[in-house]
Amino acid sequence: MSSLSYVQFVAGATGGWAIDSLRTVVGEPLPAASRLAVVESAGTSGIDVVWRLAGVVSSERYVTAAERDELRARQPLLGRSDADRAALIPIRKNDAWWSLAQDERRAIFQKRSGHVTTGLRALPAVARRLHHCRDLGEPFDFLTWFEYAQADAGVFEELVQTLRQTEEWAYVDREIDIRLSRS
Amino acid sequence: MSSLSYVQFVAGATGGWAIDSLRTVVGEPLPAASRLAVVESAGTSGIDVVWRLAGVVSSERYVTAAERDELRARQPLLGRSDADRAALIPIRKNDAWWSLAQDERRAIFQKRSGHVTTGLRALPAVARRLHHCRDLGEPFDFLTWFEYAQADAGVFEELVQTLRQTEEWAYVDREIDIRLSRS
């Protein structure tokens, strides 16, 4: 358990991030809210909670050791003082994706969709943390949290637009794109 | 969520399986109990519950499409009338395992430990269902449930003994071996 961490994203009237936009890319929407709190523990007793999504920082599912080492060498930490823009992108993949075997999903993920290659192009501008939630019975499979400086907004935009055009994204049946700023 | 199922193993005074033995292979023990209920849903209100372990039947993490197809073609379903023996083997793997990349874990799992090959040798005698629980914050990472006829007890014994001698099992830091009979 020591290498796991449970993280909650709580939208409502309070929290350290202002929600600048909340756009449904595909599937059922999420309600609008004004602020978001990132809570790195299990317990919270929030008032005026509009929605709450949770996930765990878990083991790597697709990247190879070489890819992991390259990502680690180039990726920045969360919480950089100049990174005052963030995005939270909850996604769910369909049953066709989850019924694929590991080698089939890996082939789509990197060989045919270049997920790691595209991610590396956004480094070191965009910090990223992936939270798994499929096994938790949550409404999404993944919650990805990104942080970047306003000056790097174009790098982030290219990252998400490129991924959305891949074969991998054809399996995404629910996606919300939430943009935030620290305040 | 449709392809997931949440399963609870509830040990106590009631349940359709008698616990014939409960042996700690490595790590912290589990308390003894007389019976076990397999509950294929989230809610239960048990009395005299000694321990309760839960997991989800989730996506495949290591097997290739070819291996999956071979397993599917040969593996029996749970609930065969002549399969009146069962085993529940909760295991946890250590941080060294979970910090490996996907390709490193896959290489240990099959190339160097022959996990799939060993599993196939026990088919069609031994039915098996794997439950993932690492991301759920449970005390174990996996709960594997096996069902077999008394006449095939030797096949099952060879399966577990062979796996325990592999390189993969060097990463197991907690394992309980629970044997049961239907009554």
mmCIF file of C-alpha atoms in Angstrom:
data_model
loop_
_atom_site.group_PDB
_atom_site.id
_atom_site.type_symbol
_atom_site.label_atom_id
_atom_site.label_comp_id
_atom_site.label_asym_id
_atom_site.label_seq_id
_atom_site.Cartn_x
_atom_site.Cartn_y
_atom_site.Cartn_z
ATOM 1 C CA MET A 1 0.000 0.000 0.000
ATOM 2 C CA SER A 2 2.924 2.314 0.583
ATOM 3 C CA SER A 3 3.398 3.059 -3.093
ATOM 4 C CA LEU A 4 -0.276 3.825 -3.641
ATOM 5 C CA SER A 5 -2.021 7.055 -2.958
ATOM 6 C CA TYR A 6 -5.695 7.792 -2.978
ATOM 7 C CA VAL A 7 -6.597 11.178 -4.438
ATOM 8 C CA GLN A 8 -9.962 12.919 -4.545
ATOM 9 C CA PHE A 9 -10.985 15.730 -6.882
ATOM 10 C CA VAL A 10 -13.823 17.589 -5.195
ATOM 11 C CA ALA A 11 -15.764 20.188 -7.179
ATOM 12 C CA GLY A 12 -17.911 22.744 -5.408
ATOM 13 C CA ALA A 13 -17.731 26.152 -3.842
ATOM 14 C CA THR A 14 -14.262 25.784 -2.302
ATOM 15 C CA GLY A 15 -10.794 24.552 -3.239
ATOM 16 C CA GLY A 16 -7.464 25.935 -4.378
ATOM 17 C CA TRP A 17 -8.255 25.869 -8.085
ATOM 18 C CA ALA A 18 -10.803 27.955 -9.985
ATOM 19 C CA ILE A 19 -12.646 26.017 -12.701
ATOM 20 C CA ASP A 20 -12.338 28.182 -15.820
ATOM 21 C CA SER A 21 -14.183 25.788 -18.115
ATOM 22 C CA LEU A 22 -15.783 22.361 -18.042
ATOM 23 C CA ARG A 23 -16.499 20.866 -21.440
ATOM 24 C CA THR A 24 -17.980 17.479 -22.274
ATOM 25 C CA VAL A 25 -15.937 15.946 -25.095
ATOM 26 C CA VAL A 26 -17.983 12.754 -25.350
ATOM 27 C CA GLY A 27 -20.608 10.965 -23.267
ATOM 28 C CA GLU A 28 -22.574 12.007 -20.225
ATOM 29 C CA PRO A 29 -21.661 15.494 -18.878
ATOM 30 C CA LEU A 30 -20.530 16.470 -15.397
ATOM 31 C CA PRO A 31 -22.304 19.378 -13.658
ATOM 32 C CA ALA A 32 -20.648 22.786 -13.635
ATOM 33 C CA ALA A 33 -18.926 24.020 -10.480
ATOM 34 C CA SER A 34 -16.842 27.041 -9.584
ATOM 35 C CA ARG A 35 -13.883 25.553 -7.713
ATOM 36 C CA LEU A 36 -11.948 22.318 -7.298
ATOM 37 C CA ALA A 37 -10.055 20.886 -4.339
ATOM 38 C CA VAL A 38 -7.384 18.221 -4.834
ATOM 39 C CA VAL A 39 -7.441 16.080 -1.676
ATOM 40 C CA GLU A 40 -4.624 13.574 -1.291
ATOM 41 C CA SER A 41 -6.357 11.332 1.221
ATOM 42 C CA ALA A 42 -9.529 9.259 1.571
ATOM 43 C CA GLY A 43 -11.597 11.215 4.043
ATOM 44 C CA THR A 44 -13.318 14.525 3.391
ATOM 45 C CA SER A 45 -16.457 16.091 4.687
ATOM 46 C CA GLY A 46 -17.218 18.766 2.180
ATOM 47 C CA ILE A 47 -20.150 21.097 2.109
ATOM 48 C CA ASP A 48 -21.576 22.268 -1.205
ATOM 49 C CA VAL A 49 -19.926 19.375 -3.050
ATOM 50 C CA VAL A 50 -21.157 19.262 -6.658
ATOM 51 C CA TRP A 51 -19.207 16.143 -7.623
ATOM 52 C CA ARG A 52 -16.349 14.107 -6.295
ATOM 53 C CA LEU A 53 -14.087 11.848 -8.349
ATOM 54 C CA ALA A 54 -11.444 9.581 -6.832
ATOM 55 C CA GLY A 55 -8.571 7.467 -8.066
ATOM 56 C CA VAL A 56 -5.301 5.918 -7.011
ATOM 57 C CA VAL A 57 -1.779 6.553 -8.220
ATOM 58 C CA SER A 58 -0.982 2.962 -9.089
ATOM 59 C CA SER A 59 1.513 0.813 -10.966
ATOM 60 C CA GLU A 60 2.363 1.451 -14.618
ATOM 61 C CA ARG A 61 0.175 -0.535 -16.987
ATOM 62 C CA TYR A 62 1.793 -0.079 -20.417
ATOM 63 C CA VAL A 63 5.117 1.733 -20.436
ATOM 64 C CA THR A 64 8.323 -0.239 -20.795
ATOM 65 C CA ALA A 65 11.313 0.236 -18.518
ATOM 66 C CA ALA A 66 13.068 2.315 -21.202
ATOM 67 C CA GLU A 67 10.029 4.541 -21.683
ATOM 68 C CA ARG A 68 9.546 4.892 -17.933
ATOM 69 C CA ASP A 69 13.167 5.942 -17.481
ATOM 70 C CA GLU A 70 12.905 8.537 -20.253
ATOM 71 C CA LEU A 71 9.650 9.903 -18.819
ATOM 72 C CA ARG A 72 11.116 10.077 -15.319
ATOM 73 C CA ALA A 73 14.220 11.876 -16.532
ATOM 74 C CA ARG A 74 12.192 14.580 -18.257
ATOM 75 C CA GLN A 75 8.950 14.977 -16.355
ATOM 76 C CA PRO A 76 8.578 17.796 -13.814
ATOM 77 C CA LEU A 77 6.940 17.492 -10.403
ATOM 78 C CA LEU A 78 3.509 18.837 -9.601
ATOM 79 C CA GLY A 79 3.326 22.084 -7.638
ATOM 80 C CA ARG A 80 5.816 24.232 -9.590
ATOM 81 C CA SER A 81 5.237 27.853 -8.620
ATOM 82 C CA ASP A 82 5.003 29.062 -12.231
ATOM 83 C CA ALA A 83 2.576 26.307 -13.225
ATOM 84 C CA ASP A 84 -0.634 28.129 -12.388
ATOM 85 C CA ARG A 85 -2.775 26.439 -15.028
ATOM 86 C CA ALA A 86 -4.147 22.929 -14.679
ATOM 87 C CA ALA A 87 -6.422 20.476 -16.452
ATOM 88 C CA LEU A 88 -8.350 17.517 -15.120
ATOM 89 C CA ILE A 89 -9.415 15.073 -17.826
ATOM 90 C CA PRO A 90 -11.580 12.172 -16.633
ATOM 91 C CA ILE A 91 -11.994 9.478 -19.283
ATOM 92 C CA ARG A 92 -13.707 6.125 -19.576
ATOM 93 C CA LYS A 93 -12.898 3.500 -22.199
ATOM 94 C CA ASN A 94 -15.497 1.145 -23.629
ATOM 95 C CA ASP A 95 -15.926 -2.603 -23.174
ATOM 96 C CA ALA A 96 -14.202 -3.302 -26.495
ATOM 97 C CA TRP A 97 -11.000 -1.788 -25.052
ATOM 98 C CA TRP A 98 -11.172 -3.676 -21.770
ATOM 99 C CA SER A 99 -11.827 -6.996 -23.454
ATOM 100 C CA LEU A 100 -8.581 -6.704 -25.431
ATOM 101 C CA ALA A 101 -5.563 -8.626 -24.156
ATOM 102 C CA GLN A 102 -2.560 -6.781 -22.730
ATOM 103 C CA ASP A 103 -0.462 -7.039 -25.907
ATOM 104 C CA GLU A 104 -3.348 -5.773 -28.034
ATOM 105 C CA ARG A 105 -3.896 -2.741 -25.771
ATOM 106 C CA ARG A 106 -0.160 -2.035 -25.654
ATOM 107 C CA ALA A 107 0.038 -2.139 -29.476
ATOM 108 C CA ILE A 108 -2.782 0.382 -29.807
ATOM 109 C CA PHE A 109 -1.446 2.543 -26.960
ATOM 110 C CA GLN A 110 2.068 3.082 -28.293
ATOM 111 C CA LYS A 111 2.809 1.401 -31.636
ATOM 112 C CA ARG A 112 -0.322 2.666 -33.372
ATOM 113 C CA SER A 113 -1.220 5.727 -31.277
ATOM 114 C CA GLY A 114 2.205 6.924 -30.078
ATOM 115 C CA HIS A 115 0.869 7.768 -26.614
ATOM 116 C CA VAL A 116 4.282 7.820 -24.912
ATOM 117 C CA THR A 117 5.953 9.625 -27.823
ATOM 118 C CA THR A 118 3.283 12.333 -27.781
ATOM 119 C CA GLY A 119 3.555 12.637 -24.013
ATOM 120 C CA LEU A 120 7.327 13.047 -24.186
ATOM 121 C CA ARG A 121 6.944 15.967 -26.607
ATOM 122 C CA ALA A 122 5.078 17.913 -23.893
ATOM 123 C CA LEU A 123 7.974 17.513 -21.426
ATOM 124 C CA PRO A 124 9.229 19.260 -19.405
ATOM 125 C CA ALA A 125 6.502 21.866 -19.950
ATOM 126 C CA VAL A 126 3.538 19.823 -18.730
ATOM 127 C CA ALA A 127 3.543 17.972 -15.397
ATOM 128 C CA ARG A 128 1.158 15.016 -15.274
ATOM 129 C CA ARG A 129 -0.204 12.537 -12.773
ATOM 130 C CA LEU A 130 -2.433 9.608 -13.734
ATOM 131 C CA HIS A 131 -5.019 8.217 -11.313
ATOM 132 C CA HIS A 132 -6.601 4.804 -11.905
ATOM 133 C CA CYS A 133 -10.206 4.339 -10.858
ATOM 134 C CA ARG A 134 -11.751 1.595 -12.985
ATOM 135 C CA ASP A 135 -11.375 -1.060 -10.279
ATOM 136 C CA LEU A 136 -12.872 1.318 -7.682
ATOM 137 C CA GLY A 137 -16.322 1.280 -9.251
ATOM 138 C CA GLU A 138 -15.964 4.973 -10.131
ATOM 139 C CA PRO A 139 -17.795 6.483 -13.132
ATOM 140 C CA PHE A 140 -14.514 6.984 -15.032
ATOM 141 C CA ASP A 141 -11.536 4.683 -15.655
ATOM 142 C CA PHE A 142 -8.796 7.322 -15.401
ATOM 143 C CA LEU A 143 -8.396 10.839 -14.065
ATOM 144 C CA THR A 144 -5.384 12.647 -15.495
ATOM 145 C CA TRP A 145 -4.203 15.834 -13.845
ATOM 146 C CA PHE A 146 -1.902 18.247 -15.698
ATOM 147 C CA GLU A 147 -0.103 21.420 -14.536
ATOM 148 C CA TYR A 148 1.626 23.956 -16.760
ATOM 149 C CA ALA A 149 2.489 27.636 -17.028
ATOM 150 C CA GLN A 150 0.228 29.895 -19.056
ATOM 151 C CA ALA A 151 3.115 30.339 -21.503
ATOM 152 C CA ASP A 152 3.003 26.591 -22.211
ATOM 153 C CA ALA A 153 -0.751 26.406 -22.830
ATOM 154 C CA GLY A 154 -0.079 25.762 -26.528
ATOM 155 C CA VAL A 155 2.098 22.750 -25.719
ATOM 156 C CA PHE A 156 -0.682 21.301 -23.592
ATOM 157 C CA GLU A 157 -3.310 22.004 -26.249
ATOM 158 C CA GLU A 158 -1.274 20.151 -28.862
ATOM 159 C CA LEU A 159 -0.854 17.205 -26.491
ATOM 160 C CA VAL A 160 -4.575 16.697 -25.914
ATOM 161 C CA GLN A 161 -5.559 17.382 -29.526
ATOM 162 C CA THR A 162 -2.980 14.896 -30.817
ATOM 163 C CA LEU A 163 -4.112 12.159 -28.421
ATOM 164 C CA ARG A 164 -7.753 12.673 -29.332
ATOM 165 C CA GLN A 165 -7.010 11.889 -32.965
ATOM 166 C CA THR A 166 -5.414 8.519 -32.214
ATOM 167 C CA GLU A 167 -6.773 5.002 -32.647
ATOM 168 C CA GLU A 168 -6.583 4.642 -28.842
ATOM 169 C CA TRP A 169 -9.093 7.473 -28.395
ATOM 170 C CA ALA A 170 -11.659 5.665 -30.561
ATOM 171 C CA TYR A 171 -12.213 3.510 -27.465
ATOM 172 C CA VAL A 172 -12.975 6.515 -25.216
ATOM 173 C CA ASP A 173 -16.722 6.685 -24.640
ATOM 174 C CA ARG A 174 -16.767 9.368 -21.950
ATOM 175 C CA GLU A 175 -14.406 12.325 -21.596
ATOM 176 C CA ILE A 176 -14.669 15.654 -19.786
ATOM 177 C CA ASP A 177 -12.110 18.424 -20.268
ATOM 178 C CA ILE A 178 -11.827 20.679 -17.208
ATOM 179 C CA ARG A 179 -9.453 23.672 -17.246
ATOM 180 C CA LEU A 180 -8.398 25.435 -14.072
ATOM 181 C CA SER A 181 -6.227 28.183 -12.695
ATOM 182 C CA ARG A 182 -4.620 28.455 -9.308
ATOM 183 C CA SER A 183 -6.045 31.200 -7.113
ATOM 184 C CA MET B 1 -18.653 -1.072 -15.432
ATOM 185 C CA SER B 2 -20.615 -3.900 -17.016
ATOM 186 C CA SER B 3 -17.546 -6.071 -17.467
ATOM 187 C CA LEU B 4 -16.489 -5.708 -13.840
ATOM 188 C CA SER B 5 -17.775 -7.646 -10.910
ATOM 189 C CA TYR B 6 -17.165 -7.031 -7.262
ATOM 190 C CA VAL B 7 -16.753 -10.190 -5.193
ATOM 191 C CA GLN B 8 -16.474 -10.609 -1.447
ATOM 192 C CA PHE B 9 -15.050 -13.584 0.423
ATOM 193 C CA VAL B 10 -16.585 -13.551 3.882
ATOM 194 C CA ALA B 11 -15.194 -15.910 6.526
ATOM 195 C CA GLY B 12 -17.177 -16.669 9.659
ATOM 196 C CA ALA B 13 -19.799 -19.027 10.956
ATOM 197 C CA THR B 14 -21.872 -19.266 7.775
ATOM 198 C CA GLY B 15 -21.389 -19.736 4.033
ATOM 199 C CA GLY B 16 -21.579 -22.486 1.447
ATOM 200 C CA TRP B 17 -17.972 -23.639 1.848
ATOM 201 C CA ALA B 18 -16.362 -25.331 4.843
ATOM 202 C CA ILE B 19 -12.816 -24.133 5.552
ATOM 203 C CA ASP B 20 -10.768 -27.329 5.867
ATOM 204 C CA SER B 21 -7.429 -25.581 6.420
ATOM 205 C CA LEU B 22 -5.988 -22.085 6.530
ATOM 206 C CA ARG B 23 -2.210 -21.917 6.315
ATOM 207 C CA THR B 24 0.009 -18.846 6.260
ATOM 208 C CA VAL B 25 2.632 -19.345 3.548
ATOM 209 C CA VAL B 26 4.415 -16.016 4.128
ATOM 210 C CA GLY B 27 3.702 -12.780 5.995
ATOM 211 C CA GLU B 28 1.017 -11.817 8.454
ATOM 212 C CA PRO B 29 -1.592 -14.560 9.117
ATOM 213 C CA LEU B 30 -5.364 -14.393 8.756
ATOM 214 C CA PRO B 31 -7.521 -15.608 11.681
ATOM 215 C CA ALA B 32 -9.065 -19.058 11.507
ATOM 216 C CA ALA B 33 -12.747 -19.443 10.684
ATOM 217 C CA SER B 34 -15.056 -22.369 10.031
ATOM 218 C CA ARG B 35 -16.939 -21.346 6.900
ATOM 219 C CA LEU B 36 -16.676 -19.062 3.878
ATOM 220 C CA ALA B 37 -19.327 -17.283 1.815
ATOM 221 C CA VAL B 38 -18.586 -16.092 -1.725
ATOM 222 C CA VAL B 39 -20.730 -13.000 -2.261
ATOM 223 C CA GLU B 40 -20.894 -11.642 -5.797
ATOM 224 C CA SER B 41 -22.043 -8.131 -4.889
ATOM 225 C CA ALA B 42 -20.939 -5.176 -2.804
ATOM 226 C CA GLY B 43 -23.382 -5.148 0.083
ATOM 227 C CA THR B 44 -23.512 -7.648 2.913
ATOM 228 C CA SER B 45 -24.476 -7.406 6.527
ATOM 229 C CA GLY B 46 -22.912 -10.445 8.089
ATOM 230 C CA ILE B 47 -22.951 -11.499 11.670
ATOM 231 C CA ASP B 48 -20.017 -13.365 13.166
ATOM 232 C CA VAL B 49 -17.746 -12.189 10.353
ATOM 233 C CA VAL B 50 -14.130 -13.099 11.133
ATOM 234 C CA TRP B 51 -12.639 -11.484 8.046
ATOM 235 C CA ARG B 52 -13.823 -10.162 4.734
ATOM 236 C CA LEU B 53 -11.708 -9.801 1.596
ATOM 237 C CA ALA B 54 -12.940 -8.160 -1.593
ATOM 238 C CA GLY B 55 -11.741 -7.802 -5.160
ATOM 239 C CA VAL B 56 -12.937 -7.154 -8.686
ATOM 240 C CA VAL B 57 -12.839 -9.365 -11.741
ATOM 241 C CA SER B 58 -11.027 -6.897 -13.970
ATOM 242 C CA SER B 59 -9.160 -6.634 -17.256
ATOM 243 C CA GLU B 60 -6.240 -8.927 -18.076
ATOM 244 C CA ARG B 61 -2.900 -7.423 -17.066
ATOM 245 C CA TYR B 62 -0.275 -9.724 -18.635
ATOM 246 C CA VAL B 63 -1.624 -12.395 -20.964
ATOM 247 C CA THR B 64 -1.368 -11.931 -24.702
ATOM 248 C CA ALA B 65 -4.279 -12.462 -27.067
ATOM 249 C CA ALA B 66 -2.925 -15.878 -28.062
ATOM 250 C CA GLU B 67 -2.544 -16.945 -24.434
ATOM 251 C CA ARG B 68 -5.978 -15.608 -23.554
ATOM 252 C CA ASP B 69 -7.566 -17.536 -26.402
ATOM 253 C CA GLU B 70 -5.825 -20.750 -25.368
ATOM 254 C CA LEU B 71 -6.869 -20.271 -21.747
ATOM 255 C CA ARG B 72 -10.468 -19.529 -22.729
ATOM 256 C CA ALA B 73 -10.659 -22.584 -24.955
ATOM 257 C CA ARG B 74 -9.525 -24.888 -22.160
ATOM 258 C CA GLN B 75 -10.680 -23.392 -18.868
ATOM 259 C CA PRO B 76 -13.853 -24.668 -17.220
ATOM 260 C CA LEU B 77 -16.495 -22.494 -15.566
ATOM 261 C CA LEU B 78 -16.915 -22.173 -11.828
ATOM 262 C CA GLY B 79 -19.746 -24.107 -10.208
ATOM 263 C CA ARG B 80 -19.262 -27.561 -11.786
ATOM 264 C CA SER B 81 -21.236 -30.070 -9.750
ATOM 265 C CA ASP B 82 -18.286 -32.454 -9.355
ATOM 266 C CA ALA B 83 -15.877 -29.683 -8.302
ATOM 267 C CA ASP B 84 -16.534 -29.843 -4.575
ATOM 268 C CA ARG B 85 -13.064 -28.735 -3.512
ATOM 269 C CA ALA B 86 -11.883 -25.134 -3.620
ATOM 270 C CA ALA B 87 -8.935 -22.982 -2.661
ATOM 271 C CA LEU B 88 -8.727 -19.275 -1.944
ATOM 272 C CA ILE B 89 -5.186 -17.902 -2.161
ATOM 273 C CA PRO B 90 -4.814 -14.225 -1.238
ATOM 274 C CA ILE B 91 -1.399 -12.833 -2.145
ATOM 275 C CA ARG B 92 0.380 -9.512 -1.924
ATOM 276 C CA LYS B 93 3.472 -8.593 -3.930
ATOM 277 C CA ASN B 94 6.159 -6.277 -2.606
ATOM 278 C CA ASP B 95 7.105 -2.748 -3.663
ATOM 279 C CA ALA B 96 9.983 -4.049 -5.783
ATOM 280 C CA TRP B 97 7.445 -5.830 -7.997
ATOM 281 C CA TRP B 98 5.117 -2.869 -8.304
ATOM 282 C CA SER B 99 7.915 -0.466 -9.160
ATOM 283 C CA LEU B 100 8.881 -2.585 -12.185
ATOM 284 C CA ALA B 101 7.664 -1.450 -15.606
ATOM 285 C CA GLN B 102 5.066 -3.459 -17.498
ATOM 286 C CA ASP B 103 7.584 -5.213 -19.772
ATOM 287 C CA GLU B 104 9.754 -6.178 -16.798
ATOM 288 C CA ARG B 105 6.798 -7.674 -14.919
ATOM 289 C CA ARG B 106 5.594 -9.485 -18.037
ATOM 290 C CA ALA B 107 9.073 -10.994 -18.582
ATOM 291 C CA ILE B 108 9.181 -12.325 -15.031
ATOM 292 C CA PHE B 109 5.542 -13.490 -15.157
ATOM 293 C CA GLN B 110 5.780 -15.664 -18.254
ATOM 294 C CA LYS B 111 9.239 -15.780 -19.888
ATOM 295 C CA ARG B 112 11.127 -16.515 -16.670
ATOM 296 C CA SER B 113 8.381 -18.003 -14.472
ATOM 297 C CA GLY B 114 6.103 -19.693 -17.024
ATOM 298 C CA HIS B 115 2.966 -18.601 -15.187
ATOM 299 C CA VAL B 116 0.615 -19.113 -18.140
ATOM 300 C CA THR B 117 2.306 -22.367 -19.192
ATOM 301 C CA THR B 118 1.960 -23.769 -15.681
ATOM 302 C CA GLY B 119 -1.653 -22.614 -15.493
ATOM 303 C CA LEU B 120 -2.491 -24.307 -18.792
ATOM 304 C CA ARG B 121 -1.163 -27.651 -17.492
ATOM 305 C CA ALA B 122 -3.875 -27.588 -14.794
ATOM 306 C CA LEU B 123 -6.659 -27.235 -17.391
ATOM 307 C CA PRO B 124 -9.372 -28.350 -17.689
ATOM 308 C CA ALA B 125 -9.141 -29.874 -14.191
ATOM 309 C CA VAL B 126 -8.888 -26.651 -12.205
ATOM 310 C CA ALA B 127 -11.319 -23.739 -12.668
ATOM 311 C CA ARG B 128 -9.887 -20.385 -11.644
ATOM 312 C CA ARG B 129 -11.054 -16.809 -11.180
ATOM 313 C CA LEU B 130 -8.682 -13.934 -10.387
ATOM 314 C CA HIS B 131 -9.851 -10.919 -8.373
ATOM 315 C CA HIS B 132 -7.807 -7.708 -8.340
ATOM 316 C CA CYS B 133 -7.794 -5.681 -5.141
ATOM 317 C CA ARG B 134 -4.574 -3.677 -5.003
ATOM 318 C CA ASP B 135 -6.251 -0.458 -6.165
ATOM 319 C CA LEU B 136 -9.085 -0.966 -3.657
ATOM 320 C CA GLY B 137 -6.844 -0.392 -0.636
ATOM 321 C CA GLU B 138 -7.341 -4.009 0.438
ATOM 322 C CA PRO B 139 -4.700 -5.897 2.475
ATOM 323 C CA PHE B 140 -3.876 -8.167 -0.482
ATOM 324 C CA ASP B 141 -3.207 -7.444 -4.174
ATOM 325 C CA PHE B 142 -4.947 -10.520 -5.606
ATOM 326 C CA LEU B 143 -7.439 -13.133 -4.473
ATOM 327 C CA THR B 144 -7.416 -16.249 -6.618
ATOM 328 C CA TRP B 145 -10.258 -18.725 -6.325
ATOM 329 C CA PHE B 146 -9.906 -22.291 -7.597
ATOM 330 C CA GLU B 147 -12.438 -25.129 -7.901
ATOM 331 C CA TYR B 148 -11.634 -28.768 -8.663
ATOM 332 C CA ALA B 149 -12.825 -32.303 -8.001
ATOM 333 C CA GLN B 150 -11.202 -34.294 -5.212
ATOM 334 C CA ALA B 151 -9.779 -36.617 -7.863
ATOM 335 C CA ASP B 152 -7.848 -33.648 -9.308
ATOM 336 C CA ALA B 153 -6.361 -32.483 -6.001
ATOM 337 C CA GLY B 154 -2.917 -33.609 -7.178
ATOM 338 C CA VAL B 155 -3.150 -31.454 -10.292
ATOM 339 C CA PHE B 156 -3.981 -28.447 -8.151
ATOM 340 C CA GLU B 157 -1.190 -29.212 -5.697
ATOM 341 C CA GLU B 158 1.360 -29.352 -8.497
ATOM 342 C CA LEU B 159 0.071 -26.022 -9.843
ATOM 343 C CA VAL B 160 0.569 -24.123 -6.603
ATOM 344 C CA GLN B 161 3.857 -25.804 -5.724
ATOM 345 C CA THR B 162 5.290 -25.067 -9.173
ATOM 346 C CA LEU B 163 4.272 -21.408 -9.039
ATOM 347 C CA ARG B 164 5.764 -20.958 -5.568
ATOM 348 C CA GLN B 165 9.182 -21.998 -6.863
ATOM 349 C CA THR B 166 9.257 -19.345 -9.601
ATOM 350 C CA GLU B 167 11.138 -16.066 -9.784
ATOM 351 C CA GLU B 168 7.750 -14.311 -9.782
ATOM 352 C CA TRP B 169 6.950 -15.704 -6.336
ATOM 353 C CA ALA B 170 10.118 -14.164 -4.875
ATOM 354 C CA TYR B 171 8.126 -10.907 -4.967
ATOM 355 C CA VAL B 172 5.242 -12.325 -2.921
ATOM 356 C CA ASP B 173 5.495 -10.984 0.631
ATOM 357 C CA ARG B 174 2.155 -12.197 1.962
ATOM 358 C CA GLU B 175 0.313 -15.376 1.006
ATOM 359 C CA ILE B 176 -2.404 -17.414 2.708
ATOM 360 C CA ASP B 177 -3.461 -20.845 1.433
ATOM 361 C CA ILE B 178 -7.085 -21.637 2.304
ATOM 362 C CA ARG B 179 -8.591 -25.000 1.318
ATOM 363 C CA LEU B 180 -12.328 -25.599 1.302
ATOM 364 C CA SER B 181 -14.999 -28.140 0.531
ATOM 365 C CA ARG B 182 -18.558 -27.572 -0.549
ATOM 366 C CA SER B 183 -21.156 -28.588 2.002
#
